Amino acid sequence: MLETTRTYVARITNHTQIRDDLDECGFAASKLWNVGRYYIQERWDEDGEIPDEAELKSE
């Protein structure tokens, strides 16, 4: 299977207008990441397996 990864680069010219919204998005993404990592670590400690994508999404 061929996999393609793309990276987009953007320049924000009105940073002062959207700074608070960007900060909130970053904070929310950080929280989601931490919850996912905590859940994976708990599962790893219990049964030595990392949950699959479907299980993580269901949580």
mmCIF file with all atom_site columns, N, CA and C in Angstrom:
data_model
loop_
_atom_site.group_PDB
_atom_site.id
_atom_site.type_symbol
_atom_site.label_atom_id
_atom_site.label_alt_id
_atom_site.label_comp_id
_atom_site.label_asym_id
_atom_site.label_entity_id
_atom_site.label_seq_id
_atom_site.pdbx_PDB_ins_code
_atom_site.Cartn_x
_atom_site.Cartn_y
_atom_site.Cartn_z
_atom_site.occupancy
_atom_site.B_iso_or_equiv
_atom_site.pdbx_formal_charge
_atom_site.auth_seq_id
_atom_site.auth_comp_id
_atom_site.auth_asym_id
_atom_site.auth_atom_id
_atom_site.pdbx_PDB_model_num
ATOM 1   N N  . MET A 1 1  ? 0.849   -1.181 0.000  1.00 0.00 ? 1  MET A N  1
ATOM 2   C CA . MET A 1 1  ? 0.000   0.000  0.000  1.00 0.00 ? 1  MET A CA 1
ATOM 3   C C  . MET A 1 1  ? 0.892   1.240  0.000  1.00 0.00 ? 1  MET A C  1
ATOM 4   N N  . LEU A 1 2  ? 0.593   2.125  -0.881 1.00 0.00 ? 2  LEU A N  1
ATOM 5   C CA . LEU A 1 2  ? 1.330   3.378  -1.000 1.00 0.00 ? 2  LEU A CA 1
ATOM 6   C C  . LEU A 1 2  ? 0.712   4.415  -0.073 1.00 0.00 ? 2  LEU A C  1
ATOM 7   N N  . GLU A 1 3  ? 1.540   5.060  0.714  1.00 0.00 ? 3  GLU A N  1
ATOM 8   C CA . GLU A 1 3  ? 1.055   6.080  1.648  1.00 0.00 ? 3  GLU A CA 1
ATOM 9   C C  . GLU A 1 3  ? 1.702   7.414  1.289  1.00 0.00 ? 3  GLU A C  1
ATOM 10  N N  . THR A 1 4  ? 0.895   8.440  1.261  1.00 0.00 ? 4  THR A N  1
ATOM 11  C CA . THR A 1 4  ? 1.376   9.777  0.945  1.00 0.00 ? 4  THR A CA 1
ATOM 12  C C  . THR A 1 4  ? 1.160   10.685 2.144  1.00 0.00 ? 4  THR A C  1
ATOM 13  N N  . THR A 1 5  ? 2.199   11.417 2.502  1.00 0.00 ? 5  THR A N  1
ATOM 14  C CA . THR A 1 5  ? 2.097   12.380 3.595  1.00 0.00 ? 5  THR A CA 1
ATOM 15  C C  . THR A 1 5  ? 2.327   13.765 3.018  1.00 0.00 ? 5  THR A C  1
ATOM 16  N N  . ARG A 1 6  ? 1.430   14.674 3.335  1.00 0.00 ? 6  ARG A N  1
ATOM 17  C CA . ARG A 1 6  ? 1.564   16.042 2.857  1.00 0.00 ? 6  ARG A CA 1
ATOM 18  C C  . ARG A 1 6  ? 1.678   16.993 4.037  1.00 0.00 ? 6  ARG A C  1
ATOM 19  N N  . THR A 1 7  ? 2.468   18.001 3.862  1.00 0.00 ? 7  THR A N  1
ATOM 20  C CA . THR A 1 7  ? 2.625   19.033 4.878  1.00 0.00 ? 7  THR A CA 1
ATOM 21  C C  . THR A 1 7  ? 2.245   20.369 4.251  1.00 0.00 ? 7  THR A C  1
ATOM 22  N N  . TYR A 1 8  ? 1.355   21.071 4.902  1.00 0.00 ? 8  TYR A N  1
ATOM 23  C CA . TYR A 1 8  ? 0.943   22.389 4.421  1.00 0.00 ? 8  TYR A CA 1
ATOM 24  C C  . TYR A 1 8  ? 1.547   23.452 5.328  1.00 0.00 ? 8  TYR A C  1
ATOM 25  N N  . VAL A 1 9  ? 2.014   24.499 4.732  1.00 0.00 ? 9  VAL A N  1
ATOM 26  C CA . VAL A 1 9  ? 2.600   25.608 5.472  1.00 0.00 ? 9  VAL A CA 1
ATOM 27  C C  . VAL A 1 9  ? 1.739   26.837 5.222  1.00 0.00 ? 9  VAL A C  1
ATOM 28  N N  . ALA A 1 10 ? 1.407   27.524 6.298  1.00 0.00 ? 10 ALA A N  1
ATOM 29  C CA . ALA A 1 10 ? 0.582   28.729 6.175  1.00 0.00 ? 10 ALA A CA 1
ATOM 30  C C  . ALA A 1 10 ? 1.209   29.857 6.989  1.00 0.00 ? 10 ALA A C  1
ATOM 31  N N  . ARG A 1 11 ? 0.906   31.052 6.605  1.00 0.00 ? 11 ARG A N  1
ATOM 32  C CA . ARG A 1 11 ? 1.386   32.220 7.332  1.00 0.00 ? 11 ARG A CA 1
ATOM 33  C C  . ARG A 1 11 ? 0.165   32.948 7.896  1.00 0.00 ? 11 ARG A C  1
ATOM 34  N N  . ILE A 1 12 ? 0.204   33.228 9.166  1.00 0.00 ? 12 ILE A N  1
ATOM 35  C CA . ILE A 1 12 ? -0.907  33.931 9.816  1.00 0.00 ? 12 ILE A CA 1
ATOM 36  C C  . ILE A 1 12 ? -0.553  35.411 9.864  1.00 0.00 ? 12 ILE A C  1
ATOM 37  N N  . THR A 1 13 ? -1.370  36.203 9.207  1.00 0.00 ? 13 THR A N  1
ATOM 38  C CA . THR A 1 13 ? -1.078  37.637 9.156  1.00 0.00 ? 13 THR A CA 1
ATOM 39  C C  . THR A 1 13 ? -1.903  38.436 10.171 1.00 0.00 ? 13 THR A C  1
ATOM 40  N N  . ASN A 1 14 ? -2.953  37.829 10.695 1.00 0.00 ? 14 ASN A N  1
ATOM 41  C CA . ASN A 1 14 ? -3.792  38.532 11.676 1.00 0.00 ? 14 ASN A CA 1
ATOM 42  C C  . ASN A 1 14 ? -3.708  37.826 13.038 1.00 0.00 ? 14 ASN A C  1
ATOM 43  N N  . HIS A 1 15 ? -2.487  37.539 13.449 1.00 0.00 ? 15 HIS A N  1
ATOM 44  C CA . HIS A 1 15 ? -2.263  36.759 14.655 1.00 0.00 ? 15 HIS A CA 1
ATOM 45  C C  . HIS A 1 15 ? -2.933  37.349 15.888 1.00 0.00 ? 15 HIS A C  1
ATOM 46  N N  . THR A 1 16 ? -2.920  38.644 16.020 1.00 0.00 ? 16 THR A N  1
ATOM 47  C CA . THR A 1 16 ? -3.517  39.253 17.211 1.00 0.00 ? 16 THR A CA 1
ATOM 48  C C  . THR A 1 16 ? -5.025  39.031 17.275 1.00 0.00 ? 16 THR A C  1
ATOM 49  N N  . GLN A 1 17 ? -5.662  38.888 16.123 1.00 0.00 ? 17 GLN A N  1
ATOM 50  C CA . GLN A 1 17 ? -7.113  38.681 16.095 1.00 0.00 ? 17 GLN A CA 1
ATOM 51  C C  . GLN A 1 17 ? -7.499  37.241 16.436 1.00 0.00 ? 17 GLN A C  1
ATOM 52  N N  . ILE A 1 18 ? -6.642  36.299 16.139 1.00 0.00 ? 18 ILE A N  1
ATOM 53  C CA . ILE A 1 18 ? -7.017  34.892 16.328 1.00 0.00 ? 18 ILE A CA 1
ATOM 54  C C  . ILE A 1 18 ? -6.179  34.183 17.388 1.00 0.00 ? 18 ILE A C  1
ATOM 55  N N  . ARG A 1 19 ? -5.323  34.901 18.079 1.00 0.00 ? 19 ARG A N  1
ATOM 56  C CA . ARG A 1 19 ? -4.424  34.310 19.070 1.00 0.00 ? 19 ARG A CA 1
ATOM 57  C C  . ARG A 1 19 ? -5.180  33.505 20.121 1.00 0.00 ? 19 ARG A C  1
ATOM 58  N N  . ASP A 1 20 ? -6.234  34.060 20.686 1.00 0.00 ? 20 ASP A N  1
ATOM 59  C CA . ASP A 1 20 ? -6.975  33.364 21.740 1.00 0.00 ? 20 ASP A CA 1
ATOM 60  C C  . ASP A 1 20 ? -7.612  32.071 21.225 1.00 0.00 ? 20 ASP A C  1
ATOM 61  N N  . ASP A 1 21 ? -8.156  32.124 20.017 1.00 0.00 ? 21 ASP A N  1
ATOM 62  C CA . ASP A 1 21 ? -8.756  30.914 19.435 1.00 0.00 ? 21 ASP A CA 1
ATOM 63  C C  . ASP A 1 21 ? -7.705  29.844 19.187 1.00 0.00 ? 21 ASP A C  1
ATOM 64  N N  . LEU A 1 22 ? -6.538  30.238 18.680 1.00 0.00 ? 22 LEU A N  1
ATOM 65  C CA . LEU A 1 22 ? -5.461  29.274 18.461 1.00 0.00 ? 22 LEU A CA 1
ATOM 66  C C  . LEU A 1 22 ? -4.989  28.667 19.781 1.00 0.00 ? 22 LEU A C  1
ATOM 67  N N  . ASP A 1 23 ? -4.891  29.493 20.813 1.00 0.00 ? 23 ASP A N  1
ATOM 68  C CA . ASP A 1 23 ? -4.499  28.985 22.128 1.00 0.00 ? 23 ASP A CA 1
ATOM 69  C C  . ASP A 1 23 ? -5.495  27.965 22.654 1.00 0.00 ? 23 ASP A C  1
ATOM 70  N N  . GLU A 1 24 ? -6.785  28.229 22.473 1.00 0.00 ? 24 GLU A N  1
ATOM 71  C CA . GLU A 1 24 ? -7.813  27.290 22.921 1.00 0.00 ? 24 GLU A CA 1
ATOM 72  C C  . GLU A 1 24 ? -7.728  25.969 22.158 1.00 0.00 ? 24 GLU A C  1
ATOM 73  N N  . CYS A 1 25 ? -7.504  26.046 20.856 1.00 0.00 ? 25 CYS A N  1
ATOM 74  C CA . CYS A 1 25 ? -7.365  24.819 20.051 1.00 0.00 ? 25 CYS A CA 1
ATOM 75  C C  . CYS A 1 25 ? -6.142  24.022 20.498 1.00 0.00 ? 25 CYS A C  1
ATOM 76  N N  . GLY A 1 26 ? -5.055  24.698 20.748 1.00 0.00 ? 26 GLY A N  1
ATOM 77  C CA . GLY A 1 26 ? -3.846  24.025 21.222 1.00 0.00 ? 26 GLY A CA 1
ATOM 78  C C  . GLY A 1 26 ? -4.059  23.378 22.572 1.00 0.00 ? 26 GLY A C  1
ATOM 79  N N  . PHE A 1 27 ? -4.746  24.060 23.462 1.00 0.00 ? 27 PHE A N  1
ATOM 80  C CA . PHE A 1 27 ? -5.044  23.524 24.788 1.00 0.00 ? 27 PHE A CA 1
ATOM 81  C C  . PHE A 1 27 ? -5.921  22.282 24.674 1.00 0.00 ? 27 PHE A C  1
ATOM 82  N N  . ALA A 1 28 ? -6.954  22.337 23.826 1.00 0.00 ? 28 ALA A N  1
ATOM 83  C CA . ALA A 1 28 ? -7.852  21.193 23.643 1.00 0.00 ? 28 ALA A CA 1
ATOM 84  C C  . ALA A 1 28 ? -7.097  20.005 23.040 1.00 0.00 ? 28 ALA A C  1
ATOM 85  N N  . ALA A 1 29 ? -6.238  20.258 22.063 1.00 0.00 ? 29 ALA A N  1
ATOM 86  C CA . ALA A 1 29 ? -5.462  19.178 21.461 1.00 0.00 ? 29 ALA A CA 1
ATOM 87  C C  . ALA A 1 29 ? -4.527  18.549 22.476 1.00 0.00 ? 29 ALA A C  1
ATOM 88  N N  . SER A 1 30 ? -3.932  19.361 23.322 1.00 0.00 ? 30 SER A N  1
ATOM 89  C CA . SER A 1 30 ? -3.056  18.852 24.372 1.00 0.00 ? 30 SER A CA 1
ATOM 90  C C  . SER A 1 30 ? -3.815  17.963 25.346 1.00 0.00 ? 30 SER A C  1
ATOM 91  N N  . LYS A 1 31 ? -5.013  18.368 25.715 1.00 0.00 ? 31 LYS A N  1
ATOM 92  C CA . LYS A 1 31 ? -5.836  17.572 26.631 1.00 0.00 ? 31 LYS A CA 1
ATOM 93  C C  . LYS A 1 31 ? -6.207  16.226 26.002 1.00 0.00 ? 31 LYS A C  1
ATOM 94  N N  . LEU A 1 32 ? -6.607  16.245 24.713 1.00 0.00 ? 32 LEU A N  1
ATOM 95  C CA . LEU A 1 32 ? -6.947  14.992 24.031 1.00 0.00 ? 32 LEU A CA 1
ATOM 96  C C  . LEU A 1 32 ? -5.745  14.055 23.982 1.00 0.00 ? 32 LEU A C  1
ATOM 97  N N  . TRP A 1 33 ? -4.596  14.608 23.667 1.00 0.00 ? 33 TRP A N  1
ATOM 98  C CA . TRP A 1 33 ? -3.376  13.803 23.617 1.00 0.00 ? 33 TRP A CA 1
ATOM 99  C C  . TRP A 1 33 ? -3.102  13.180 24.984 1.00 0.00 ? 33 TRP A C  1
ATOM 100 N N  . ASN A 1 34 ? -3.194  13.971 26.051 1.00 0.00 ? 34 ASN A N  1
ATOM 101 C CA . ASN A 1 34 ? -2.903  13.468 27.395 1.00 0.00 ? 34 ASN A CA 1
ATOM 102 C C  . ASN A 1 34 ? -3.885  12.382 27.819 1.00 0.00 ? 34 ASN A C  1
ATOM 103 N N  . VAL A 1 35 ? -5.154  12.548 27.500 1.00 0.00 ? 35 VAL A N  1
ATOM 104 C CA . VAL A 1 35 ? -6.151  11.532 27.845 1.00 0.00 ? 35 VAL A CA 1
ATOM 105 C C  . VAL A 1 35 ? -5.851  10.232 27.103 1.00 0.00 ? 35 VAL A C  1
ATOM 106 N N  . GLY A 1 36 ? -5.526  10.352 25.808 1.00 0.00 ? 36 GLY A N  1
ATOM 107 C CA . GLY A 1 36 ? -5.198  9.165  25.027 1.00 0.00 ? 36 GLY A CA 1
ATOM 108 C C  . GLY A 1 36 ? -3.968  8.456  25.563 1.00 0.00 ? 36 GLY A C  1
ATOM 109 N N  . ARG A 1 37 ? -2.930  9.204  25.887 1.00 0.00 ? 37 ARG A N  1
ATOM 110 C CA . ARG A 1 37 ? -1.706  8.607  26.423 1.00 0.00 ? 37 ARG A CA 1
ATOM 111 C C  . ARG A 1 37 ? -1.968  7.939  27.767 1.00 0.00 ? 37 ARG A C  1
ATOM 112 N N  . TYR A 1 38 ? -2.764  8.570  28.614 1.00 0.00 ? 38 TYR A N  1
ATOM 113 C CA . TYR A 1 38 ? -3.095  7.992  29.911 1.00 0.00 ? 38 TYR A CA 1
ATOM 114 C C  . TYR A 1 38 ? -3.835  6.666  29.725 1.00 0.00 ? 38 TYR A C  1
ATOM 115 N N  . TYR A 1 39 ? -4.810  6.638  28.815 1.00 0.00 ? 39 TYR A N  1
ATOM 116 C CA . TYR A 1 39 ? -5.589  5.433  28.570 1.00 0.00 ? 39 TYR A CA 1
ATOM 117 C C  . TYR A 1 39 ? -4.696  4.309  28.042 1.00 0.00 ? 39 TYR A C  1
ATOM 118 N N  . ILE A 1 40 ? -3.829  4.645  27.082 1.00 0.00 ? 40 ILE A N  1
ATOM 119 C CA . ILE A 1 40 ? -2.915  3.640  26.533 1.00 0.00 ? 40 ILE A CA 1
ATOM 120 C C  . ILE A 1 40 ? -1.996  3.100  27.615 1.00 0.00 ? 40 ILE A C  1
ATOM 121 N N  . GLN A 1 41 ? -1.473  3.974  28.468 1.00 0.00 ? 41 GLN A N  1
ATOM 122 C CA . GLN A 1 41 ? -0.572  3.531  29.540 1.00 0.00 ? 41 GLN A CA 1
ATOM 123 C C  . GLN A 1 41 ? -1.289  2.609  30.519 1.00 0.00 ? 41 GLN A C  1
ATOM 124 N N  . GLU A 1 42 ? -2.530  2.944  30.859 1.00 0.00 ? 42 GLU A N  1
ATOM 125 C CA . GLU A 1 42 ? -3.311  2.092  31.759 1.00 0.00 ? 42 GLU A CA 1
ATOM 126 C C  . GLU A 1 42 ? -3.509  0.697  31.156 1.00 0.00 ? 42 GLU A C  1
ATOM 127 N N  . ARG A 1 43 ? -3.863  0.648  29.887 1.00 0.00 ? 43 ARG A N  1
ATOM 128 C CA . ARG A 1 43 ? -4.055  -0.648 29.209 1.00 0.00 ? 43 ARG A CA 1
ATOM 129 C C  . ARG A 1 43 ? -2.748  -1.423 29.147 1.00 0.00 ? 43 ARG A C  1
ATOM 130 N N  . TRP A 1 44 ? -1.656  -0.742 28.865 1.00 0.00 ? 44 TRP A N  1
ATOM 131 C CA . TRP A 1 44 ? -0.353  -1.393 28.781 1.00 0.00 ? 44 TRP A CA 1
ATOM 132 C C  . TRP A 1 44 ? 0.016   -2.001 30.134 1.00 0.00 ? 44 TRP A C  1
ATOM 133 N N  . ASP A 1 45 ? -0.220  -1.256 31.196 1.00 0.00 ? 45 ASP A N  1
ATOM 134 C CA . ASP A 1 45 ? 0.096   -1.756 32.533 1.00 0.00 ? 45 ASP A CA 1
ATOM 135 C C  . ASP A 1 45 ? -0.781  -2.949 32.914 1.00 0.00 ? 45 ASP A C  1
ATOM 136 N N  . GLU A 1 46 ? -2.034  -2.967 32.453 1.00 0.00 ? 46 GLU A N  1
ATOM 137 C CA . GLU A 1 46 ? -2.959  -4.048 32.808 1.00 0.00 ? 46 GLU A CA 1
ATOM 138 C C  . GLU A 1 46 ? -2.673  -5.340 32.057 1.00 0.00 ? 46 GLU A C  1
ATOM 139 N N  . ASP A 1 47 ? -2.565  -5.261 30.733 1.00 0.00 ? 47 ASP A N  1
ATOM 140 C CA . ASP A 1 47 ? -2.459  -6.500 29.962 1.00 0.00 ? 47 ASP A CA 1
ATOM 141 C C  . ASP A 1 47 ? -1.315  -6.514 28.943 1.00 0.00 ? 47 ASP A C  1
ATOM 142 N N  . GLY A 1 48 ? -0.471  -5.511 28.950 1.00 0.00 ? 48 GLY A N  1
ATOM 143 C CA . GLY A 1 48 ? 0.688   -5.505 28.074 1.00 0.00 ? 48 GLY A CA 1
ATOM 144 C C  . GLY A 1 48 ? 0.386   -5.258 26.611 1.00 0.00 ? 48 GLY A C  1
ATOM 145 N N  . GLU A 1 49 ? -0.812  -4.769 26.288 1.00 0.00 ? 49 GLU A N  1
ATOM 146 C CA . GLU A 1 49 ? -1.159  -4.497 24.902 1.00 0.00 ? 49 GLU A CA 1
ATOM 147 C C  . GLU A 1 49 ? -1.602  -3.048 24.737 1.00 0.00 ? 49 GLU A C  1
ATOM 148 N N  . ILE A 1 50 ? -1.300  -2.517 23.575 1.00 0.00 ? 50 ILE A N  1
ATOM 149 C CA . ILE A 1 50 ? -1.738  -1.166 23.235 1.00 0.00 ? 50 ILE A CA 1
ATOM 150 C C  . ILE A 1 50 ? -3.064  -1.296 22.494 1.00 0.00 ? 50 ILE A C  1
ATOM 151 N N  . PRO A 1 51 ? -4.089  -0.543 22.902 1.00 0.00 ? 51 PRO A N  1
ATOM 152 C CA . PRO A 1 51 ? -5.399  -0.649 22.223 1.00 0.00 ? 51 PRO A CA 1
ATOM 153 C C  . PRO A 1 51 ? -5.312  -0.166 20.789 1.00 0.00 ? 51 PRO A C  1
ATOM 154 N N  . ASP A 1 52 ? -6.183  -0.716 19.945 1.00 0.00 ? 52 ASP A N  1
ATOM 155 C CA . ASP A 1 52 ? -6.184  -0.309 18.541 1.00 0.00 ? 52 ASP A CA 1
ATOM 156 C C  . ASP A 1 52 ? -6.936  1.005  18.356 1.00 0.00 ? 52 ASP A C  1
ATOM 157 N N  . GLU A 1 53 ? -6.899  1.495  17.157 1.00 0.00 ? 53 GLU A N  1
ATOM 158 C CA . GLU A 1 53 ? -7.483  2.804  16.828 1.00 0.00 ? 53 GLU A CA 1
ATOM 159 C C  . GLU A 1 53 ? -8.980  2.853  17.143 1.00 0.00 ? 53 GLU A C  1
ATOM 160 N N  . ALA A 1 54 ? -9.708  1.785  16.813 1.00 0.00 ? 54 ALA A N  1
ATOM 161 C CA . ALA A 1 54 ? -11.164 1.770  17.038 1.00 0.00 ? 54 ALA A CA 1
ATOM 162 C C  . ALA A 1 54 ? -11.489 1.879  18.520 1.00 0.00 ? 54 ALA A C  1
ATOM 163 N N  . GLU A 1 55 ? -10.732 1.180  19.340 1.00 0.00 ? 55 GLU A N  1
ATOM 164 C CA . GLU A 1 55 ? -10.990 1.248  20.786 1.00 0.00 ? 55 GLU A CA 1
ATOM 165 C C  . GLU A 1 55 ? -10.699 2.630  21.334 1.00 0.00 ? 55 GLU A C  1
ATOM 166 N N  . LEU A 1 56 ? -9.612  3.239  20.876 1.00 0.00 ? 56 LEU A N  1
ATOM 167 C CA . LEU A 1 56 ? -9.286  4.592  21.347 1.00 0.00 ? 56 LEU A CA 1
ATOM 168 C C  . LEU A 1 56 ? -10.370 5.587  20.944 1.00 0.00 ? 56 LEU A C  1
ATOM 169 N N  . LYS A 1 57 ? -10.857 5.460  19.707 1.00 0.00 ? 57 LYS A N  1
ATOM 170 C CA . LYS A 1 57 ? -11.892 6.379  19.247 1.00 0.00 ? 57 LYS A CA 1
ATOM 171 C C  . LYS A 1 57 ? -13.193 6.173  20.020 1.00 0.00 ? 57 LYS A C  1
ATOM 172 N N  . SER A 1 58 ? -13.489 4.933  20.430 1.00 0.00 ? 58 SER A N  1
ATOM 173 C CA . SER A 1 58 ? -14.723 4.686  21.171 1.00 0.00 ? 58 SER A CA 1
ATOM 174 C C  . SER A 1 58 ? -14.660 5.279  22.580 1.00 0.00 ? 58 SER A C  1
ATOM 175 N N  . GLU A 1 59 ? -13.477 5.365  23.125 1.00 0.00 ? 59 GLU A N  1
ATOM 176 C CA . GLU A 1 59 ? -13.317 5.949  24.451 1.00 0.00 ? 59 GLU A CA 1
ATOM 177 C C  . GLU A 1 59 ? -13.501 7.445  24.381 1.00 0.00 ? 59 GLU A C  1
#
